[in-house]
mmCIF file of C-alpha atoms in Angstrom:
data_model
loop_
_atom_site.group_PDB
_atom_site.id
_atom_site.type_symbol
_atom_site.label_atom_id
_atom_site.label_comp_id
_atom_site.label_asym_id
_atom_site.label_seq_id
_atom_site.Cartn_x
_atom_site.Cartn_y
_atom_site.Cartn_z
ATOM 1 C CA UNK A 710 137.102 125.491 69.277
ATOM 2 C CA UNK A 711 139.048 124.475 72.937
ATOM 3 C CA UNK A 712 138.060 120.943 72.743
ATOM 4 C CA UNK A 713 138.823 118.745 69.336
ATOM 5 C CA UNK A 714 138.111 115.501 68.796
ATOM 6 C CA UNK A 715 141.323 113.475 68.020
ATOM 7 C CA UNK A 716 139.945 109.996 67.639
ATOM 8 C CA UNK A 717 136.641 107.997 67.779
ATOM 9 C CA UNK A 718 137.844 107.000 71.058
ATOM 10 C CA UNK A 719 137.600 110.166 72.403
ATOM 11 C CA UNK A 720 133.566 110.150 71.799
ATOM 12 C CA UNK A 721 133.177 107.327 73.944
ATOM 13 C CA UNK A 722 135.258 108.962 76.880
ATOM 14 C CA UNK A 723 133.707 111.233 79.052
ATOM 15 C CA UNK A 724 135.571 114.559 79.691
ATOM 16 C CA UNK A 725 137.210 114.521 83.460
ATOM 17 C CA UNK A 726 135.363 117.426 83.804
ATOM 18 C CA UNK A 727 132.084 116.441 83.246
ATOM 19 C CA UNK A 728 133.095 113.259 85.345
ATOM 20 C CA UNK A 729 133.572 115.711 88.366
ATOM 21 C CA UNK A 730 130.576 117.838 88.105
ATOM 22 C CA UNK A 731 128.604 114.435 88.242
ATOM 23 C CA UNK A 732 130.606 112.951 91.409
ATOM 24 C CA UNK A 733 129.954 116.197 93.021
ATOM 25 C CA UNK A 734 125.950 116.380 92.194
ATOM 26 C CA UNK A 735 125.915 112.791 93.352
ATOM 27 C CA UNK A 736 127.819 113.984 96.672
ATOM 28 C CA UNK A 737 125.613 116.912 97.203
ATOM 29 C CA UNK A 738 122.375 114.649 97.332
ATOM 30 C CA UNK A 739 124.233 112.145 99.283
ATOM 31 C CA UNK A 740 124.456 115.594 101.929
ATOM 32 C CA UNK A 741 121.586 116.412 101.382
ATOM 33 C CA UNK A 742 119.937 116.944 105.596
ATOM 34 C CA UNK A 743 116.156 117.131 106.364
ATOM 35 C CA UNK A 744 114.418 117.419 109.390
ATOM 36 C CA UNK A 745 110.518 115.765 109.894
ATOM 37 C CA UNK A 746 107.972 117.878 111.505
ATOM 38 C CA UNK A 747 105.161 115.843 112.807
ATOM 39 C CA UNK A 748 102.168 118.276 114.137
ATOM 40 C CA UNK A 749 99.872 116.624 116.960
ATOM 41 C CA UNK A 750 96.175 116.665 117.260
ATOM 42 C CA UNK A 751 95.448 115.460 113.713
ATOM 43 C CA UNK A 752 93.456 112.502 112.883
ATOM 44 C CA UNK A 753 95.718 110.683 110.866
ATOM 45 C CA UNK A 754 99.102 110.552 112.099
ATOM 46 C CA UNK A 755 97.856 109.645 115.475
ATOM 47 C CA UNK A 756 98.372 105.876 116.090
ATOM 48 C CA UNK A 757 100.381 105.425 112.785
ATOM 49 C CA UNK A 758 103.776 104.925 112.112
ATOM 50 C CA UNK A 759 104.330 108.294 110.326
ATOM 51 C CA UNK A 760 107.329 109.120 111.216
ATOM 52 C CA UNK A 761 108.720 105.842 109.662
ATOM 53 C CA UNK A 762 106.964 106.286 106.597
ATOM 54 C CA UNK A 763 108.554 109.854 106.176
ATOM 55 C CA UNK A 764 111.860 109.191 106.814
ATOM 56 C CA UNK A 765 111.712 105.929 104.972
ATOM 57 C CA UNK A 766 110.911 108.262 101.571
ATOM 58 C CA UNK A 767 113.548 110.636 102.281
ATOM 59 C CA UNK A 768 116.087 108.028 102.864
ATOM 60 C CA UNK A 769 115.142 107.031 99.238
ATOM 61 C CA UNK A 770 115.127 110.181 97.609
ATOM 62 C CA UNK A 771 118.708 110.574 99.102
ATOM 63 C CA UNK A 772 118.545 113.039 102.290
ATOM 64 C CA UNK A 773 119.839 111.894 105.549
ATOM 65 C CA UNK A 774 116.687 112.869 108.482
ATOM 66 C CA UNK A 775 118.605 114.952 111.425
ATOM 67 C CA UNK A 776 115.368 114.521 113.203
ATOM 68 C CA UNK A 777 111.767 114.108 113.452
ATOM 69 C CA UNK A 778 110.165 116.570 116.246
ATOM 70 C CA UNK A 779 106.343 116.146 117.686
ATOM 71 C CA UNK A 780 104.718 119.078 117.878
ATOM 72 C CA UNK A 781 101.750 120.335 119.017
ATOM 73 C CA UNK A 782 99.101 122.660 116.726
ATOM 74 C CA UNK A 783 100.018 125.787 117.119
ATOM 75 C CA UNK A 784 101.603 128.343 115.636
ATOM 76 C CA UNK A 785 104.345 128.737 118.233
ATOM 77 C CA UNK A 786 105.661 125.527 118.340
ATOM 78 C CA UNK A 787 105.629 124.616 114.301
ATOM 79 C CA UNK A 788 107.110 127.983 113.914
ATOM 80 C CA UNK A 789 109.917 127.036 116.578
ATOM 81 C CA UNK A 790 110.811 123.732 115.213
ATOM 82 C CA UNK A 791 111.088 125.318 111.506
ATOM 83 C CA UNK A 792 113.074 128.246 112.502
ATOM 84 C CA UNK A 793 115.453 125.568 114.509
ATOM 85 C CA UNK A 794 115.540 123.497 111.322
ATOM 86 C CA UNK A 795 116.926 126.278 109.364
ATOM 87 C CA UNK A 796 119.410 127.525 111.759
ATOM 88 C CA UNK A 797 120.591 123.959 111.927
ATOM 89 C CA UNK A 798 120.894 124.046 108.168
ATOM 90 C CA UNK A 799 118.587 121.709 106.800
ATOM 91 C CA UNK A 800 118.413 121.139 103.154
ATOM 92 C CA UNK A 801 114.453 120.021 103.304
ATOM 93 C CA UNK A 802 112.016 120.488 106.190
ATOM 94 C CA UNK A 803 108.468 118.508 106.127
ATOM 95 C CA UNK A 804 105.624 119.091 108.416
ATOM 96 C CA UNK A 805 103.120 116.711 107.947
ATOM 97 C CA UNK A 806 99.437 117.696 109.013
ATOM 98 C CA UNK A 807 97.728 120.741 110.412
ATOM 99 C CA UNK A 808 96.698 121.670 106.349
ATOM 100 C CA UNK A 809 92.997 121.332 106.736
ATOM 101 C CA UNK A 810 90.498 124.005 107.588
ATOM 102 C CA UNK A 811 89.989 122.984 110.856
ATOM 103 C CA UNK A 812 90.738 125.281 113.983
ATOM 104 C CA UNK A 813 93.724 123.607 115.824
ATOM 105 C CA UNK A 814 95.550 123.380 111.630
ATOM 106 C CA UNK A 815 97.903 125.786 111.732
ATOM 107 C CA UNK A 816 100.621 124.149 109.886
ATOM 108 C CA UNK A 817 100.484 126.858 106.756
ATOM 109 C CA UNK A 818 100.386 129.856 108.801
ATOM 110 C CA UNK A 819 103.587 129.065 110.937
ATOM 111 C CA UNK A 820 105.230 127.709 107.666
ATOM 112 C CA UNK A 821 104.673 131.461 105.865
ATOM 113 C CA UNK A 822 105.974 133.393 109.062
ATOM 114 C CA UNK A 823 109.401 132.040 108.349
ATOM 115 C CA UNK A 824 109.316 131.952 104.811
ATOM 116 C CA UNK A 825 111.528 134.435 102.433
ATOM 117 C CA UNK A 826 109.670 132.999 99.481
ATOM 118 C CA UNK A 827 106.901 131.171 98.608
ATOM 119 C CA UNK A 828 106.470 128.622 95.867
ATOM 120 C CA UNK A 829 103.393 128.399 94.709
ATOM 121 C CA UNK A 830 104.050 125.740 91.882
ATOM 122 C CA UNK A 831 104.797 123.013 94.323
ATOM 123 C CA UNK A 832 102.328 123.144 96.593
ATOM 124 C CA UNK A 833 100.110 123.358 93.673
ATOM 125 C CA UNK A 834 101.493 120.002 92.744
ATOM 126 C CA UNK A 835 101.100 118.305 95.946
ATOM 127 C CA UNK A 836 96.803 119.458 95.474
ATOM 128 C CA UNK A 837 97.101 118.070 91.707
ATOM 129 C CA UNK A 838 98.937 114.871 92.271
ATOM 130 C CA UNK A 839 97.015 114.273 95.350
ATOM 131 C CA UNK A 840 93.681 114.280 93.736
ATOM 132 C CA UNK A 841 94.990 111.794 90.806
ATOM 133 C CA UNK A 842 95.851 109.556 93.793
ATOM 134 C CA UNK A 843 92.293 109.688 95.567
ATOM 135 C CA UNK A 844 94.155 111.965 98.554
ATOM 136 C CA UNK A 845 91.253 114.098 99.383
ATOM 137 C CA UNK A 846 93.449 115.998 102.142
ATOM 138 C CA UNK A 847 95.998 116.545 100.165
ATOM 139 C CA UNK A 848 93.635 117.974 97.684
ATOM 140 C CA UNK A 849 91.991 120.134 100.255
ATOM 141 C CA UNK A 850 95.282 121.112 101.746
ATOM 142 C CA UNK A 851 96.263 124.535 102.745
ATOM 143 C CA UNK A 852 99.534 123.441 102.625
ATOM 144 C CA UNK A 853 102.111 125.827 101.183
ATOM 145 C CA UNK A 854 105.857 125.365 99.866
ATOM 146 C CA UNK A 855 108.823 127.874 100.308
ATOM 147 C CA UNK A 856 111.998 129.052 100.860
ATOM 148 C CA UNK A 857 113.825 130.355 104.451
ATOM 149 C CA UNK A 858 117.285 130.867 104.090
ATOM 150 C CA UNK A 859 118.802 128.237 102.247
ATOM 151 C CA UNK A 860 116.265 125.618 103.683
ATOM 152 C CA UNK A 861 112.675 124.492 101.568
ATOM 153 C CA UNK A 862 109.980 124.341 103.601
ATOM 154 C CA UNK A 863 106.868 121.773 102.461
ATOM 155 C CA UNK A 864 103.400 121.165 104.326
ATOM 156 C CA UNK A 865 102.463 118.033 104.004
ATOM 157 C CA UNK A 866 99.071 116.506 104.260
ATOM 158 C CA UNK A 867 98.868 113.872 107.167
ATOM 159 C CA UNK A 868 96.976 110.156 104.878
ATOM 160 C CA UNK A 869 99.691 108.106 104.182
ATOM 161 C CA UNK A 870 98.061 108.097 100.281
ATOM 162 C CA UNK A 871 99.007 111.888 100.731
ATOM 163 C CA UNK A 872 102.361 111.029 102.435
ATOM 164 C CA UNK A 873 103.497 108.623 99.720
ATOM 165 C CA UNK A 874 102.406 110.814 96.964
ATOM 166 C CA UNK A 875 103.470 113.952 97.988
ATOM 167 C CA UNK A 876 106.500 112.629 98.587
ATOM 168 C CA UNK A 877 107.073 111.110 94.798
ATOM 169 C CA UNK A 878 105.977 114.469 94.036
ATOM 170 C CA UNK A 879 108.886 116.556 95.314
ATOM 171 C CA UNK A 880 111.667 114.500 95.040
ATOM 172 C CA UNK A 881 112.791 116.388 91.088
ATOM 173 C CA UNK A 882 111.150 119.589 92.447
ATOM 174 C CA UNK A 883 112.960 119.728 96.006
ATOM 175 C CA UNK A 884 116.525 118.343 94.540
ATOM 176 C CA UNK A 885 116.018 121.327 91.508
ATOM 177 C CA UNK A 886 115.277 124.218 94.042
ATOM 178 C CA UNK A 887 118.231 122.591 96.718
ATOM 179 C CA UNK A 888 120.636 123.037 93.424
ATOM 180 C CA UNK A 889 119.275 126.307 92.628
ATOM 181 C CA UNK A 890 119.955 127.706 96.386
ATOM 182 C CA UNK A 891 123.387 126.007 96.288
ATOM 183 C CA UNK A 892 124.526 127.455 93.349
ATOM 184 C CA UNK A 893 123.326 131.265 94.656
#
C-alpha cells in the first residue's frame, strides 16, 4: 500500500493530488470555447433574440462563445462556418435550426460532411428530452451530434422550448465527450 493513513486527520484532508486534478478540470471548463451557428430562413429564430439566449446557456454551462455567425440554408455556408469553427479550435459548435424536413433545412447534412464521428446517443436525447418538454421540433428534428477533430458538433432545433432544453440536455454529455477528446 503507497498511501497509509497516519491519523484521523489525514481522512479529512484531501490528497494534493486529487486537489490538482480538480483545479485543472475546473480550469479546463473555464477554457472551454464554442462558437454559435445561427442558420437563416427558419421560422423561429427570425425576429427573436436567439443568439442571446444561446450564448446566455453556454456562458452558464461554462464555455466562453468566440462567436455567433448568421448563415444562410445551405449546405455551403453551414458547412463553411463549421469547418472554420474547428480549425479555430472550438471545444463546442451549435447550429441552431435548419433540422426540419423542409427544403431550405439543411443543417444535418452540412453537419455530417465534416463529421469524423457521429453520436447517435445525443442527438437521440435532444428528440427524447424535447418531447418531455412539449418541443415538437426538437422532437421532429433531424438534427444529428458528432465529432470533427477535437471539436463536437450539435444541431439544434430553432423554439426557444427546444433551445432551453436542448441545452440542459448537453451540458454532462458535451463536458464528458470534451474530457474524453482531451484526454486522447
Amino acid at each position: 500500500m503507497d498511501h497509509v493513513i497516519s491519523s484521523l486527520s489525514d481522512l479529512n484532508d484531501p490528497d494534493p493530488e486529487v486537489l490538482r486534478a480538480e483545479e485543472n478540470a475546473q480550469a479546463s471548463h473555464s477554457l472551454r470555447r464554442a462558437l454559435v451557428v445561427l442558420v437563416a430562413d427558419d421560422l423561429y429564430t427570425s425576429g427573436e433574440d436567439t443568439d442571446r439566449l444561446v450564448t446566455e446557456l453556454l456562458h452558464e454551462d461554462g464555455f466562453t462563445v468566440d462567436a455567433v455567425v448568421n448563415v444562410e440554408s445551405t449546405r455551403i455556408d453551414i458547412r463553411q462556418a463549421i469547418e472554420t469553427a474547428v480549425v479555430g479550435g472550438a471545444d463546442l459548435v451549435i447550429t441552431v435550426g435548419g433540422v426540419g424536413v423542409g427544403p431550405r433545412d439543411k443543417a444535418p447534412d452540412a453537419t455530417r460532411s465534416v463529421l469524423d464521428m457521429i453520436l447517435p446517443g445525443i442527438a437521440q436525447a435532444l428528440r427524447s428530452s424535447g418531447l418531455a418538454c412539449g418541443a415538437v421540433d426538437a422532437c421532429t428534428s433531424r438534427g444529428i451530434a458528432g465529432v470533427s477533430g477535437s471539436t463536437v458538433i450539435v444541431n439544434l432545433a430553432p423554439s426557444r422550448a427546444a433551445i432551453r432544453d436542448g441545452m440542459a440536455t448537453l451540458g454532462p454529455l458535451v463536458h464528458h465527450v470534451i474530457d474524453q477528446l482531451r484526454r486522447g
